PDB file of C-alpha atoms in Angstrom:
ATOM      1  CA  UNK T  20      -4.545  24.485 -17.530  1.00 56.00           C
ATOM      2  CA  UNK T  21      -5.773  23.416 -20.971  1.00 75.00           C
ATOM      3  CA  UNK T  22      -4.413  25.767 -23.606  1.00 80.00           C
ATOM      4  CA  UNK T  23      -6.497  25.832 -26.720  1.00 82.00           C
ATOM      5  CA  UNK T  24      -9.227  23.645 -25.213  1.00 83.00           C
ATOM      6  CA  UNK T  25     -12.896  24.456 -25.422  1.00 87.00           C
ATOM      7  CA  UNK T  26     -14.880  25.815 -22.454  1.00 88.00           C
ATOM      8  CA  UNK T  27     -16.253  22.416 -21.459  1.00 90.00           C
ATOM      9  CA  UNK T  28     -12.782  20.839 -21.143  1.00 88.00           C
ATOM     10  CA  UNK T  29     -11.406  23.836 -19.231  1.00 88.00           C
ATOM     11  CA  UNK T  30     -14.292  23.642 -16.752  1.00 90.00           C
ATOM     12  CA  UNK T  31     -13.779  19.877 -16.332  1.00 91.00           C
ATOM     13  CA  UNK T  32     -10.045  20.443 -15.693  1.00 89.00           C
ATOM     14  CA  UNK T  33     -10.807  23.093 -13.041  1.00 89.00           C
ATOM     15  CA  UNK T  34     -13.255  20.731 -11.301  1.00 92.00           C
ATOM     16  CA  UNK T  35     -10.693  17.925 -11.345  1.00 90.00           C
ATOM     17  CA  UNK T  36      -8.056  20.292  -9.932  1.00 89.00           C
ATOM     18  CA  UNK T  37     -10.411  21.267  -7.079  1.00 91.00           C
ATOM     19  CA  UNK T  38     -11.176  17.587  -6.383  1.00 88.00           C
ATOM     20  CA  UNK T  39      -7.479  16.669  -6.260  1.00 84.00           C
ATOM     21  CA  UNK T  40      -6.663  19.598  -3.976  1.00 89.00           C
ATOM     22  CA  UNK T  41      -9.570  18.686  -1.668  1.00 88.00           C
ATOM     23  CA  UNK T  42      -8.442  15.061  -1.542  1.00 83.00           C
ATOM     24  CA  UNK T  43      -4.878  16.156  -0.782  1.00 83.00           C
ATOM     25  CA  UNK T  44      -6.050  18.305   2.142  1.00 87.00           C
ATOM     26  CA  UNK T  45      -8.642  15.752   3.355  1.00 82.00           C
ATOM     27  CA  UNK T  46      -6.154  12.859   3.518  1.00 81.00           C
ATOM     28  CA  UNK T  47      -3.531  15.006   5.284  1.00 83.00           C
ATOM     29  CA  UNK T  48      -1.150  14.162   2.460  1.00 84.00           C
ATOM     30  CA  UNK T  49       1.516  16.736   3.299  1.00 85.00           C
ATOM     31  CA  UNK T  50       2.160  15.327   6.792  1.00 86.00           C
ATOM     32  CA  UNK T  51       2.339  11.785   5.374  1.00 85.00           C
ATOM     33  CA  UNK T  52       4.684  12.937   2.614  1.00 86.00           C
ATOM     34  CA  UNK T  53       6.959  14.477   5.269  1.00 87.00           C
ATOM     35  CA  UNK T  54       6.970  11.122   7.058  1.00 85.00           C
ATOM     36  CA  UNK T  55       7.940   9.360   3.810  1.00 86.00           C
ATOM     37  CA  UNK T  56      10.747  11.885   3.330  1.00 88.00           C
ATOM     38  CA  UNK T  57      12.023  11.318   6.898  1.00 88.00           C
ATOM     39  CA  UNK T  58      12.014   7.554   6.319  1.00 85.00           C
ATOM     40  CA  UNK T  59      13.917   8.103   3.079  1.00 84.00           C
ATOM     41  CA  UNK T  60      16.540  10.163   4.908  1.00 85.00           C
ATOM     42  CA  UNK T  61      16.871   7.568   7.664  1.00 86.00           C
ATOM     43  CA  UNK T  62      16.430   4.233   5.865  1.00 83.00           C
ATOM     44  CA  UNK T  63      17.112   5.087   2.220  1.00 82.00           C
ATOM     45  CA  UNK T  64      13.495   4.984   1.087  1.00 83.00           C
ATOM     46  CA  UNK T  65      10.052   5.877   2.305  1.00 87.00           C
ATOM     47  CA  UNK T  66       6.601   5.480   0.913  1.00 88.00           C
ATOM     48  CA  UNK T  67       2.855   5.863   1.101  1.00 88.00           C
ATOM     49  CA  UNK T  68       0.213   3.264   0.379  1.00 89.00           C
ATOM     50  CA  UNK T  69      -2.998   4.394  -1.285  1.00 86.00           C
ATOM     51  CA  UNK T  70      -6.282   2.510  -1.030  1.00 83.00           C
ATOM     52  CA  UNK T  71      -9.971   3.117  -1.512  1.00 77.00           C
ATOM     53  CA  UNK T  72     -11.845   2.072   1.615  1.00 72.00           C
ATOM     54  CA  UNK T  73     -15.391   2.854   2.788  1.00 74.00           C
ATOM     55  CA  UNK T  74     -15.974   5.296  -0.070  1.00 77.00           C
ATOM     56  CA  UNK T  75     -12.875   7.396   0.586  1.00 77.00           C
ATOM     57  CA  UNK T  76      -9.279   7.510  -0.556  1.00 80.00           C
ATOM     58  CA  UNK T  77      -6.951   6.515   2.285  1.00 82.00           C
ATOM     59  CA  UNK T  78      -3.215   7.057   2.617  1.00 84.00           C
ATOM     60  CA  UNK T  79      -1.120   4.991   4.995  1.00 85.00           C
ATOM     61  CA  UNK T  80       2.547   5.706   5.656  1.00 85.00           C
ATOM     62  CA  UNK T  81       4.816   2.708   5.185  1.00 87.00           C
ATOM     63  CA  UNK T  82       7.471   1.546   7.584  1.00 86.00           C
ATOM     64  CA  UNK T  83      10.315   0.580   5.200  1.00 84.00           C
ATOM     65  CA  UNK T  84      10.957  -2.747   6.926  1.00 84.00           C
ATOM     66  CA  UNK T  85       7.408  -3.875   6.065  1.00 87.00           C
ATOM     67  CA  UNK T  86       8.045  -3.888   2.290  1.00 88.00           C
ATOM     68  CA  UNK T  87       9.597  -6.999   0.781  1.00 88.00           C
ATOM     69  CA  UNK T  88      10.877  -7.353  -2.784  1.00 86.00           C
ATOM     70  CA  UNK T  89      13.084  -9.952  -4.413  1.00 83.00           C
ATOM     71  CA  UNK T  90      16.485  -8.269  -4.498  1.00 80.00           C
ATOM     72  CA  UNK T  91      17.762 -10.677  -7.175  1.00 82.00           C
ATOM     73  CA  UNK T  92      14.924  -9.656  -9.480  1.00 82.00           C
ATOM     74  CA  UNK T  93      15.613  -5.949  -8.904  1.00 77.00           C
ATOM     75  CA  UNK T  94      19.368  -6.262  -9.424  1.00 77.00           C
ATOM     76  CA  UNK T  95      18.901  -8.362 -12.572  1.00 80.00           C
ATOM     77  CA  UNK T  96      16.158  -6.325 -14.262  1.00 79.00           C
ATOM     78  CA  UNK T  97      16.204  -2.929 -12.522  1.00 77.00           C
ATOM     79  CA  UNK T  98      12.527  -3.258 -11.553  1.00 80.00           C
ATOM     80  CA  UNK T  99      10.257  -5.526  -9.564  1.00 83.00           C
ATOM     81  CA  UNK T 100       7.158  -7.481 -10.497  1.00 85.00           C
ATOM     82  CA  UNK T 101       6.464  -8.978  -7.040  1.00 88.00           C
ATOM     83  CA  UNK T 102       5.916  -6.842  -3.959  1.00 90.00           C
ATOM     84  CA  UNK T 103       4.897  -7.944  -0.453  1.00 93.00           C
ATOM     85  CA  UNK T 104       3.589  -5.754   2.357  1.00 93.00           C
ATOM     86  CA  UNK T 105       3.615  -7.316   5.812  1.00 90.00           C
ATOM     87  CA  UNK T 106       2.093  -5.574   8.802  1.00 88.00           C
ATOM     88  CA  UNK T 107       0.962  -6.359  12.312  1.00 87.00           C
ATOM     89  CA  UNK T 108      -2.526  -4.899  12.748  1.00 89.00           C
ATOM     90  CA  UNK T 109      -5.373  -5.146  15.257  1.00 91.00           C
ATOM     91  CA  UNK T 110      -7.647  -8.092  14.504  1.00 91.00           C
ATOM     92  CA  UNK T 111     -10.675  -5.774  14.296  1.00 92.00           C
ATOM     93  CA  UNK T 112      -9.079  -3.676  11.544  1.00 90.00           C
ATOM     94  CA  UNK T 113      -8.131  -6.721   9.456  1.00 91.00           C
ATOM     95  CA  UNK T 114     -11.630  -8.166   9.927  1.00 91.00           C
ATOM     96  CA  UNK T 115     -13.143  -4.867   8.748  1.00 90.00           C
ATOM     97  CA  UNK T 116     -10.820  -4.705   5.729  1.00 88.00           C
ATOM     98  CA  UNK T 117     -11.946  -8.152   4.520  1.00 91.00           C
ATOM     99  CA  UNK T 118     -15.598  -8.106   5.713  1.00 90.00           C
ATOM    100  CA  UNK T 119     -15.160 -10.741   8.408  1.00 89.00           C
ATOM    101  CA  UNK T 120     -16.159 -11.045  12.028  1.00 89.00           C
ATOM    102  CA  UNK T 121     -13.241 -10.385  14.376  1.00 86.00           C
ATOM    103  CA  UNK T 122     -14.043 -13.484  16.460  1.00 85.00           C
ATOM    104  CA  UNK T 123     -14.114 -15.652  13.321  1.00 83.00           C
ATOM    105  CA  UNK T 124     -10.776 -14.280  12.160  1.00 82.00           C
ATOM    106  CA  UNK T 125      -9.246 -14.747  15.607  1.00 80.00           C
ATOM    107  CA  UNK T 126     -10.455 -18.369  15.714  1.00 76.00           C
ATOM    108  CA  UNK T 127      -9.042 -19.175  12.256  1.00 68.00           C
ATOM    109  CA  UNK T 128      -5.609 -17.669  12.762  1.00 66.00           C
ATOM    110  CA  UNK T 129      -2.882 -19.089  14.887  1.00 62.00           C
ATOM    111  CA  UNK T 130      -2.252 -16.050  17.055  1.00 53.00           C
ATOM    112  CA  UNK T 131      -0.238 -16.553  20.186  1.00 52.00           C
ATOM    113  CA  UNK T 132       0.675 -13.478  22.195  1.00 52.00           C
ATOM    114  CA  UNK T 133       4.403 -12.797  22.206  1.00 52.00           C
ATOM    115  CA  UNK T 134       5.265 -15.070  19.274  1.00 53.00           C
ATOM    116  CA  UNK T 135       8.155 -13.647  17.294  1.00 58.00           C
ATOM    117  CA  UNK T 136       6.540 -14.076  13.863  1.00 60.00           C
ATOM    118  CA  UNK T 137       8.595 -11.417  12.112  1.00 64.00           C
ATOM    119  CA  UNK T 138      11.969 -12.563  13.375  1.00 69.00           C
ATOM    120  CA  UNK T 139      12.496  -9.731  15.841  1.00 70.00           C
ATOM    121  CA  UNK T 140       9.095  -8.109  16.479  1.00 70.00           C
ATOM    122  CA  UNK T 141       6.666  -9.893  18.771  1.00 73.00           C
ATOM    123  CA  UNK T 142       2.929  -9.917  18.039  1.00 78.00           C
ATOM    124  CA  UNK T 143       0.754  -8.841  20.947  1.00 78.00           C
ATOM    125  CA  UNK T 144      -2.593 -10.250  22.009  1.00 79.00           C
ATOM    126  CA  UNK T 145      -5.428  -9.072  19.760  1.00 83.00           C
ATOM    127  CA  UNK T 146      -3.065  -8.364  16.865  1.00 86.00           C
ATOM    128  CA  UNK T 147      -2.460 -10.380  13.711  1.00 86.00           C
ATOM    129  CA  UNK T 148       0.240 -10.541  11.038  1.00 87.00           C
ATOM    130  CA  UNK T 149      -1.231  -9.553   7.658  1.00 91.00           C
ATOM    131  CA  UNK T 150       0.795 -10.206   4.512  1.00 92.00           C
ATOM    132  CA  UNK T 151      -0.383  -8.875   1.172  1.00 94.00           C
ATOM    133  CA  UNK T 152       1.331  -9.653  -2.098  1.00 94.00           C
ATOM    134  CA  UNK T 153       1.037  -8.270  -5.612  1.00 93.00           C
ATOM    135  CA  UNK T 154       2.249  -9.660  -8.895  1.00 91.00           C
ATOM    136  CA  UNK T 155       1.949  -6.862 -11.431  1.00 89.00           C
ATOM    137  CA  UNK T 156       0.219  -7.642 -14.712  1.00 88.00           C
ATOM    138  CA  UNK T 157       2.904  -7.402 -17.413  1.00 85.00           C
ATOM    139  CA  UNK T 158       3.232  -8.183 -21.110  1.00 84.00           C
ATOM    140  CA  UNK T 159      -0.417  -9.215 -21.410  1.00 83.00           C
ATOM    141  CA  UNK T 160      -0.113 -11.720 -18.553  1.00 87.00           C
ATOM    142  CA  UNK T 161      -2.509 -11.318 -15.630  1.00 89.00           C
ATOM    143  CA  UNK T 162      -1.192 -10.405 -12.211  1.00 92.00           C
ATOM    144  CA  UNK T 163      -2.306 -11.580  -8.794  1.00 94.00           C
ATOM    145  CA  UNK T 164      -3.268 -10.105  -5.427  1.00 95.00           C
ATOM    146  CA  UNK T 165      -3.147 -12.315  -2.341  1.00 96.00           C
ATOM    147  CA  UNK T 166      -3.786 -11.453   1.318  1.00 95.00           C
ATOM    148  CA  UNK T 167      -3.269 -13.862   4.221  1.00 92.00           C
ATOM    149  CA  UNK T 168      -2.857 -13.952   7.982  1.00 88.00           C
ATOM    150  CA  UNK T 169      -1.238 -16.551  10.199  1.00 79.00           C
ATOM    151  CA  UNK T 170      -3.153 -19.564   8.934  1.00 78.00           C
ATOM    152  CA  UNK T 171      -5.947 -18.057   6.816  1.00 87.00           C
ATOM    153  CA  UNK T 172      -6.130 -16.990   3.192  1.00 91.00           C
ATOM    154  CA  UNK T 173      -8.226 -13.820   3.115  1.00 93.00           C
ATOM    155  CA  UNK T 174      -8.233 -12.939  -0.566  1.00 94.00           C
ATOM    156  CA  UNK T 175      -6.815 -14.385  -3.769  1.00 95.00           C
ATOM    157  CA  UNK T 176      -7.827 -12.632  -6.968  1.00 94.00           C
ATOM    158  CA  UNK T 177      -6.545 -11.498 -10.335  1.00 94.00           C
ATOM    159  CA  UNK T 178      -4.689  -8.171 -10.413  1.00 91.00           C
ATOM    160  CA  UNK T 179      -5.123  -6.549 -13.812  1.00 89.00           C
ATOM    161  CA  UNK T 180      -3.051  -3.442 -13.152  1.00 87.00           C
ATOM    162  CA  UNK T 181       0.575  -2.819 -14.092  1.00 86.00           C
ATOM    163  CA  UNK T 182       1.102  -0.910 -10.836  1.00 86.00           C
ATOM    164  CA  UNK T 183       0.878  -1.557  -7.117  1.00 88.00           C
ATOM    165  CA  UNK T 184      -0.865   0.846  -4.692  1.00 89.00           C
ATOM    166  CA  UNK T 185       2.358   2.322  -3.326  1.00 89.00           C
ATOM    167  CA  UNK T 186       4.367   5.425  -4.032  1.00 86.00           C
ATOM    168  CA  UNK T 187       8.021   5.202  -3.015  1.00 85.00           C
ATOM    169  CA  UNK T 188      10.493   7.983  -2.434  1.00 84.00           C
ATOM    170  CA  UNK T 189      14.240   7.292  -2.591  1.00 79.00           C
ATOM    171  CA  UNK T 190      16.498   9.901  -1.058  1.00 76.00           C
ATOM    172  CA  UNK T 191      19.493   8.565  -2.974  1.00 73.00           C
ATOM    173  CA  UNK T 192      19.657   6.457  -6.094  1.00 71.00           C
ATOM    174  CA  UNK T 193      18.709   2.874  -5.112  1.00 60.00           C
ATOM    175  CA  UNK T 194      21.683   0.521  -4.851  1.00 62.00           C
ATOM    176  CA  UNK T 195      19.704  -2.586  -5.730  1.00 55.00           C
TER     177      UNK T 195
END
């Protein structure tokens, strides 16, 4: 683990290793990683989103069609600085995520059952389209995190990290 380290550092490393293993088992990471691999085989890439919610680390598998990046930026620079995650979720879950009342969120958003808000996937009654966007902090410039639903801005704050909370797996080398 820590060759040449003192006893205190070795013990800290063992505790950290136990914590990471426990978190891996507790979040059912291996099943979600298999799902990401299957998506990568089928669609070219798969991924997992990590977040810290209600005092616990959460992992959510990503449907590849829900991730949006600017392809021109990726083809020009080989990396992305903007990333968008759009999902259709139950109103209650979105309200819980942003500390709102479900009735208040439902009243503020323009939700109409059956509306084709994503171009080809209809939104059902009691569900809402949530779009989250990240601009990574780069070269000393601050980034941004924004979350919105159909008609309501839920969060707009500085993002100081140079990463986004996603891990992607590409089965083949990305084309763009």
